[in-house]
mmCIF file of C-alpha atoms in Angstrom:
data_model
loop_
_atom_site.group_PDB
_atom_site.id
_atom_site.type_symbol
_atom_site.label_atom_id
_atom_site.label_comp_id
_atom_site.label_asym_id
_atom_site.label_seq_id
_atom_site.Cartn_x
_atom_site.Cartn_y
_atom_site.Cartn_z
ATOM 1 C CA GLN A 232 163.461 147.407 73.721
ATOM 2 C CA ILE A 233 165.945 149.550 71.845
ATOM 3 C CA ALA A 234 164.660 148.409 68.475
ATOM 4 C CA GLN A 235 161.065 149.198 69.380
ATOM 5 C CA ARG A 236 161.872 152.901 69.575
ATOM 6 C CA ASN A 237 162.215 153.224 65.806
ATOM 7 C CA LEU A 238 160.235 150.438 64.185
ATOM 8 C CA GLN A 239 158.002 150.924 61.190
ATOM 9 C CA TYR A 240 154.386 149.940 61.849
ATOM 10 C CA ASP A 241 152.965 147.510 59.299
ATOM 11 C CA GLU A 242 149.350 146.304 59.552
ATOM 12 C CA SER A 243 150.052 143.341 57.260
ATOM 13 C CA HIS A 244 152.990 142.063 59.309
ATOM 14 C CA PRO A 245 152.202 139.230 61.797
ATOM 15 C CA SER A 246 153.681 141.222 64.688
ATOM 16 C CA LYS A 247 152.362 144.567 63.331
ATOM 17 C CA GLN A 248 155.970 145.752 63.400
ATOM 18 C CA LEU A 249 158.987 145.312 61.171
ATOM 19 C CA SER A 250 162.362 144.364 62.599
ATOM 20 C CA TRP A 251 165.301 146.689 61.983
ATOM 21 C CA TRP A 252 166.382 144.502 59.070
ATOM 22 C CA GLU A 253 162.914 144.288 57.513
ATOM 23 C CA ASP A 254 162.516 148.024 57.958
ATOM 24 C CA LEU A 255 165.800 148.592 56.118
ATOM 25 C CA LEU A 256 164.719 146.305 53.276
ATOM 26 C CA ALA A 257 161.500 148.290 52.898
ATOM 27 C CA GLN A 258 163.310 151.614 52.464
ATOM 28 C CA LYS A 259 163.589 153.182 49.014
ATOM 29 C CA ASP A 260 166.643 155.112 50.191
ATOM 30 C CA ALA A 261 168.499 152.701 52.489
ATOM 31 C CA GLY A 262 171.529 154.988 52.727
ATOM 32 C CA ASN A 263 169.489 157.889 54.053
ATOM 33 C CA HIS A 264 167.710 155.569 56.511
ATOM 34 C CA LEU A 265 171.016 154.280 57.870
ATOM 35 C CA ALA A 266 172.418 157.801 58.145
ATOM 36 C CA THR A 267 169.377 159.460 59.739
ATOM 37 C CA VAL A 268 167.740 156.666 61.775
ATOM 38 C CA THR A 269 169.961 153.663 62.485
ATOM 39 C CA PHE A 270 173.327 155.275 63.191
ATOM 40 C CA PRO A 271 171.988 158.157 65.321
ATOM 41 C CA LEU A 272 170.339 155.475 67.458
ATOM 42 C CA LEU A 273 173.643 153.607 67.754
ATOM 43 C CA ARG A 274 175.319 156.786 69.009
ATOM 44 C CA THR A 275 172.847 156.924 71.910
ATOM 45 C CA LEU A 276 173.091 153.205 72.648
ATOM 46 C CA GLU A 277 175.581 153.461 75.519
ATOM 47 C CA ASN A 278 173.526 156.016 77.468
ATOM 48 C CA TYR A 279 170.336 154.083 76.835
ATOM 49 C CA LEU A 280 171.787 150.805 78.089
ATOM 50 C CA ALA A 281 173.287 152.519 81.139
ATOM 51 C CA ASN A 282 169.805 153.588 82.173
ATOM 52 C CA LEU A 283 168.324 150.104 81.967
ATOM 53 C CA LYS A 284 167.875 149.002 85.576
ATOM 54 C CA LYS A 285 167.566 145.339 84.656
ATOM 55 C CA HIS A 286 171.243 145.245 83.703
ATOM 56 C CA SER A 287 173.300 144.434 86.774
ATOM 57 C CA ARG A 288 176.347 145.872 84.993
ATOM 58 C CA PRO A 289 176.204 148.287 82.038
ATOM 59 C CA LEU A 290 177.804 147.087 78.824
ATOM 60 C CA GLU A 291 181.371 148.382 78.610
ATOM 61 C CA LEU A 292 181.070 150.313 75.358
ATOM 62 C CA ASN A 293 183.462 153.021 76.562
ATOM 63 C CA GLY A 294 182.429 155.426 73.824
ATOM 64 C CA LEU A 295 182.876 152.958 70.945
ATOM 65 C CA MET A 296 179.633 154.085 69.298
ATOM 66 C CA ASN A 297 180.041 157.815 69.878
ATOM 67 C CA ASP A 298 181.556 158.413 66.447
ATOM 68 C CA ALA A 299 179.471 155.861 64.525
ATOM 69 C CA TYR A 300 178.373 157.630 61.339
ATOM 70 C CA PHE A 301 177.202 156.289 58.005
ATOM 71 C CA GLN A 302 178.368 158.045 54.849
ATOM 72 C CA LEU A 303 177.757 156.910 51.285
ATOM 73 C CA ASP A 304 178.835 158.269 47.931
ATOM 74 C CA PRO A 305 175.567 159.255 46.168
ATOM 75 C CA THR A 306 176.703 157.241 43.145
ATOM 76 C CA LYS A 307 176.810 154.063 45.284
ATOM 77 C CA THR A 308 173.123 153.994 46.284
ATOM 78 C CA GLU A 309 172.279 151.168 43.915
ATOM 79 C CA ALA A 310 175.320 149.192 45.075
ATOM 80 C CA LEU A 311 174.084 149.487 48.665
ATOM 81 C CA HIS A 312 170.665 148.140 47.677
ATOM 82 C CA ARG A 313 172.278 145.206 45.874
ATOM 83 C CA LEU A 314 174.432 144.491 48.918
ATOM 84 C CA ILE A 315 171.473 144.528 51.325
ATOM 85 C CA ASN A 316 169.353 142.351 49.047
ATOM 86 C CA SER A 317 172.230 139.915 48.486
ATOM 87 C CA ILE A 318 172.747 139.505 52.238
ATOM 88 C CA ASN A 319 169.029 138.979 52.655
ATOM 89 C CA MET A 320 168.906 136.340 49.904
ATOM 90 C CA LEU A 321 171.912 134.496 51.298
ATOM 91 C CA PHE A 322 171.205 134.678 55.007
ATOM 92 C CA GLY A 323 167.750 136.149 55.529
ATOM 93 C CA ASP A 324 166.147 132.983 56.885
ATOM 94 C CA SER A 325 169.160 132.125 59.031
ATOM 95 C CA ILE A 326 169.248 135.521 60.733
ATOM 96 C CA PHE A 327 165.705 135.182 62.037
ATOM 97 C CA ASP A 328 165.410 131.396 62.437
ATOM 98 C CA LYS A 329 166.754 130.207 65.800
ATOM 99 C CA TYR A 330 166.765 126.632 64.479
ATOM 100 C CA SER A 331 169.005 127.498 61.534
ATOM 101 C CA ARG A 332 172.288 125.621 61.202
ATOM 102 C CA HIS A 333 174.032 128.996 60.821
ATOM 103 C CA THR A 334 174.300 131.265 63.846
ATOM 104 C CA GLU A 335 174.419 135.049 63.681
ATOM 105 C CA SER A 336 178.043 134.974 64.823
ATOM 106 C CA GLU A 337 179.007 132.550 62.040
ATOM 107 C CA LEU A 338 177.378 134.761 59.435
ATOM 108 C CA PHE A 339 179.112 137.832 60.837
ATOM 109 C CA GLU A 340 182.510 136.101 60.790
ATOM 110 C CA TYR A 341 181.899 134.927 57.227
ATOM 111 C CA LEU A 342 181.107 138.451 56.030
ATOM 112 C CA LEU A 343 184.193 139.810 57.821
ATOM 113 C CA LEU A 344 186.424 137.220 56.167
ATOM 114 C CA GLU A 345 184.936 137.858 52.728
ATOM 115 C CA ALA A 346 185.364 141.617 53.138
ATOM 116 C CA SER A 347 188.963 141.109 54.271
ATOM 117 C CA GLN A 348 189.879 138.834 51.362
ATOM 118 C CA ASN A 349 188.433 141.276 48.837
ATOM 119 C CA ASN A 350 189.978 144.369 50.406
ATOM 120 C CA LYS A 351 193.221 145.535 48.805
ATOM 121 C CA VAL A 352 193.918 148.117 51.505
ATOM 122 C CA GLY A 353 193.368 148.438 55.233
ATOM 123 C CA GLN A 354 193.053 145.820 57.956
ATOM 124 C CA VAL A 355 193.069 142.128 57.165
ATOM 125 C CA CYS A 356 191.406 139.466 59.303
ATOM 126 C CA THR A 357 193.524 136.575 60.541
ATOM 127 C CA PRO A 358 192.281 133.456 58.685
ATOM 128 C CA PRO A 359 190.214 131.287 61.082
ATOM 129 C CA HIS A 360 192.413 128.206 60.703
ATOM 130 C CA ILE A 361 195.526 130.253 61.546
ATOM 131 C CA ALA A 362 193.767 131.787 64.538
ATOM 132 C CA ARG A 363 192.740 128.329 65.731
ATOM 133 C CA PHE A 364 196.323 127.049 65.375
ATOM 134 C CA MET A 365 197.723 129.990 67.354
ATOM 135 C CA VAL A 366 195.253 129.427 70.192
ATOM 136 C CA SER A 367 195.974 125.696 70.279
ATOM 137 C CA LEU A 368 199.700 126.424 70.726
ATOM 138 C CA LEU A 369 198.897 128.443 73.839
ATOM 139 C CA ASP A 370 196.403 125.831 75.053
ATOM 140 C CA PRO A 371 194.618 128.215 77.467
ATOM 141 C CA ALA A 372 192.539 126.744 80.265
ATOM 142 C CA PRO A 373 189.197 128.101 81.493
ATOM 143 C CA GLY A 374 189.819 130.861 83.990
ATOM 144 C CA GLN A 375 193.064 132.018 82.418
ATOM 145 C CA THR A 376 193.182 135.524 80.956
ATOM 146 C CA ILE A 377 194.117 136.572 77.419
ATOM 147 C CA ILE A 378 194.772 139.998 75.933
ATOM 148 C CA ASP A 379 195.083 140.894 72.262
ATOM 149 C CA PRO A 380 196.748 144.339 72.119
ATOM 150 C CA ALA A 381 196.006 144.699 68.394
ATOM 151 C CA MET A 382 192.705 142.834 68.126
ATOM 152 C CA GLY A 383 191.476 144.117 64.747
ATOM 153 C CA ALA A 384 188.059 142.541 64.180
ATOM 154 C CA GLY A 385 188.465 140.214 67.168
ATOM 155 C CA THR A 386 189.178 137.028 65.213
ATOM 156 C CA LEU A 387 191.792 135.719 67.669
ATOM 157 C CA LEU A 388 189.636 136.442 70.714
ATOM 158 C CA VAL A 389 186.685 134.665 69.097
ATOM 159 C CA SER A 390 188.885 131.662 68.355
ATOM 160 C CA ALA A 391 190.129 131.667 71.959
ATOM 161 C CA LEU A 392 186.544 131.774 73.188
ATOM 162 C CA HIS A 393 185.622 128.772 71.017
ATOM 163 C CA TYR A 394 188.650 126.879 72.342
ATOM 164 C CA LEU A 395 187.750 127.597 75.985
ATOM 165 C CA ARG A 396 184.174 126.481 75.413
ATOM 166 C CA GLU A 397 185.357 123.230 73.856
ATOM 167 C CA CYS A 398 187.564 122.611 76.894
ATOM 168 C CA ASP A 399 184.667 123.303 79.249
ATOM 169 C CA PRO A 400 181.181 123.453 77.666
ATOM 170 C CA GLY A 401 179.776 124.786 80.942
ATOM 171 C CA ILE A 402 182.252 127.635 81.232
ATOM 172 C CA GLY A 403 179.590 130.363 81.174
ATOM 173 C CA ASP A 404 180.400 133.986 80.401
ATOM 174 C CA SER A 405 184.065 134.706 79.614
ATOM 175 C CA SER A 406 183.886 138.511 79.379
ATOM 176 C CA GLU A 407 186.449 138.929 82.170
ATOM 177 C CA SER A 408 188.931 136.490 80.608
ATOM 178 C CA LEU A 409 189.214 138.026 77.130
ATOM 179 C CA VAL A 410 190.469 141.575 76.578
ATOM 180 C CA GLY A 411 191.133 143.378 73.325
ATOM 181 C CA ILE A 412 192.700 146.763 72.545
ATOM 182 C CA GLU A 413 192.621 148.261 69.058
ATOM 183 C CA LEU A 414 194.022 151.545 67.732
ATOM 184 C CA ASP A 415 191.291 151.941 65.112
ATOM 185 C CA ASN A 416 187.920 152.764 66.650
ATOM 186 C CA ILE A 417 185.942 151.253 63.759
ATOM 187 C CA GLN A 418 187.764 147.940 64.129
ATOM 188 C CA ALA A 419 187.259 148.036 67.900
ATOM 189 C CA ARG A 420 183.541 148.510 67.296
ATOM 190 C CA ILE A 421 183.435 145.548 64.903
ATOM 191 C CA SER A 422 185.275 143.393 67.425
ATOM 192 C CA TRP A 423 182.816 144.364 70.170
ATOM 193 C CA VAL A 424 179.870 143.310 67.995
ATOM 194 C CA ASN A 425 181.687 140.125 66.971
ATOM 195 C CA LEU A 426 182.165 139.016 70.585
ATOM 196 C CA MET A 427 178.671 140.135 71.546
ATOM 197 C CA LEU A 428 177.262 137.829 68.864
ATOM 198 C CA GLN A 429 179.368 135.017 70.356
ATOM 199 C CA GLY A 430 177.342 135.343 73.556
ATOM 200 C CA LEU A 431 179.604 137.448 75.781
ATOM 201 C CA LYS A 432 177.515 139.620 78.063
ATOM 202 C CA SER A 433 179.931 142.555 78.134
ATOM 203 C CA PRO A 434 182.866 142.280 75.713
ATOM 204 C CA ARG A 435 185.988 144.081 76.911
ATOM 205 C CA CYS A 436 186.986 145.609 73.579
ATOM 206 C CA LEU A 437 188.394 149.121 73.786
ATOM 207 C CA GLN A 438 189.991 151.655 71.513
ATOM 208 C CA GLY A 439 193.531 152.498 72.584
ATOM 209 C CA ASP A 440 197.206 152.492 71.619
ATOM 210 C CA SER A 441 199.000 149.499 73.125
ATOM 211 C CA LEU A 442 202.428 150.945 72.277
ATOM 212 C CA LEU A 443 201.991 154.051 74.424
ATOM 213 C CA GLU A 444 202.363 154.247 78.169
ATOM 214 C CA GLN A 445 198.918 155.076 79.500
ATOM 215 C CA SER A 446 197.427 156.087 82.806
ATOM 216 C CA SER A 447 195.438 153.465 84.694
ATOM 217 C CA GLU A 448 192.663 156.054 84.958
ATOM 218 C CA ASP A 449 192.059 155.689 81.220
ATOM 219 C CA PRO A 450 189.786 152.676 80.421
ATOM 220 C CA SER A 451 192.208 151.129 77.922
ATOM 221 C CA GLY A 452 195.207 152.075 80.084
ATOM 222 C CA ALA A 453 193.668 150.294 83.060
ATOM 223 C CA LEU A 454 193.456 147.087 81.036
ATOM 224 C CA LEU A 455 196.932 147.476 79.535
ATOM 225 C CA ASN A 456 198.488 147.940 82.979
ATOM 226 C CA LYS A 457 197.119 144.613 84.221
ATOM 227 C CA GLN A 458 198.851 141.242 84.014
ATOM 228 C CA TYR A 459 197.513 138.402 81.876
ATOM 229 C CA ASP A 460 198.266 134.725 81.443
ATOM 230 C CA PHE A 461 198.684 135.106 77.668
ATOM 231 C CA VAL A 462 199.242 137.768 75.031
ATOM 232 C CA LEU A 463 197.707 136.560 71.778
ATOM 233 C CA SER A 464 198.071 138.791 68.734
ATOM 234 C CA ASP A 465 198.589 138.920 64.989
ATOM 235 C CA ILE A 466 200.985 141.860 65.132
ATOM 236 C CA PRO A 467 200.208 144.629 62.601
ATOM 237 C CA PHE A 468 202.956 145.981 60.382
ATOM 238 C CA GLY A 469 203.631 149.064 58.300
ATOM 239 C CA GLY A 470 202.366 151.608 60.844
ATOM 240 C CA ARG A 471 204.287 154.515 62.348
ATOM 241 C CA VAL A 472 204.386 156.005 65.833
ATOM 242 C CA PRO A 473 205.066 159.771 66.054
ATOM 243 C CA ALA A 474 208.446 160.504 67.641
ATOM 244 C CA GLN A 475 206.884 162.628 70.389
ATOM 245 C CA ASN A 476 204.899 159.582 71.536
#
């Protein structure tokens, strides 16, 4: 329903409409399209979903998309086109084919890992095999709760979710069992999408500072002031906390 608000009409297309991805591929200036169409829509996503009566409980975005903006150096326009076309060539069929051996979540995790390995600065994803090993040491059981106070892109929470589903294939939605807090709002947003693609109905991924004492009235503070069965985290290093905090 959300996508239908800004789809490009195409008489030659079987459905008469292009998906968001196909619409992006058809743009001569993909950067401008992302900046003026896609990201403004993302910033209204929370309010739009809150008004959908069919949702018994609104998705807990907690303002994650409010500052979602797309900016691109004008000299990088061609690089963006190459990136979009490369993703389409590699994964295009898998993204739209429900019978594909690759799921959307697997493709998303793969791109996150590749971006992390090729990034010389900034956040680094925990390698999947390390994440799996950490979860197996905890050996969580279905129904037990886990918090990652520095979740990054959500790799550890995704691994925990996979582990719980292997223990009990009929476990159902685990949104209430997995909680993540992240200082960086962009990373919190990525983590939310990551868990959404894993099938969680309302991922509990919030922006917040786990090292500060927070009021329970604040969304992230309310989660940080709760008790959990496990704390699972790949602790960040090299950061600084202002003395007044």
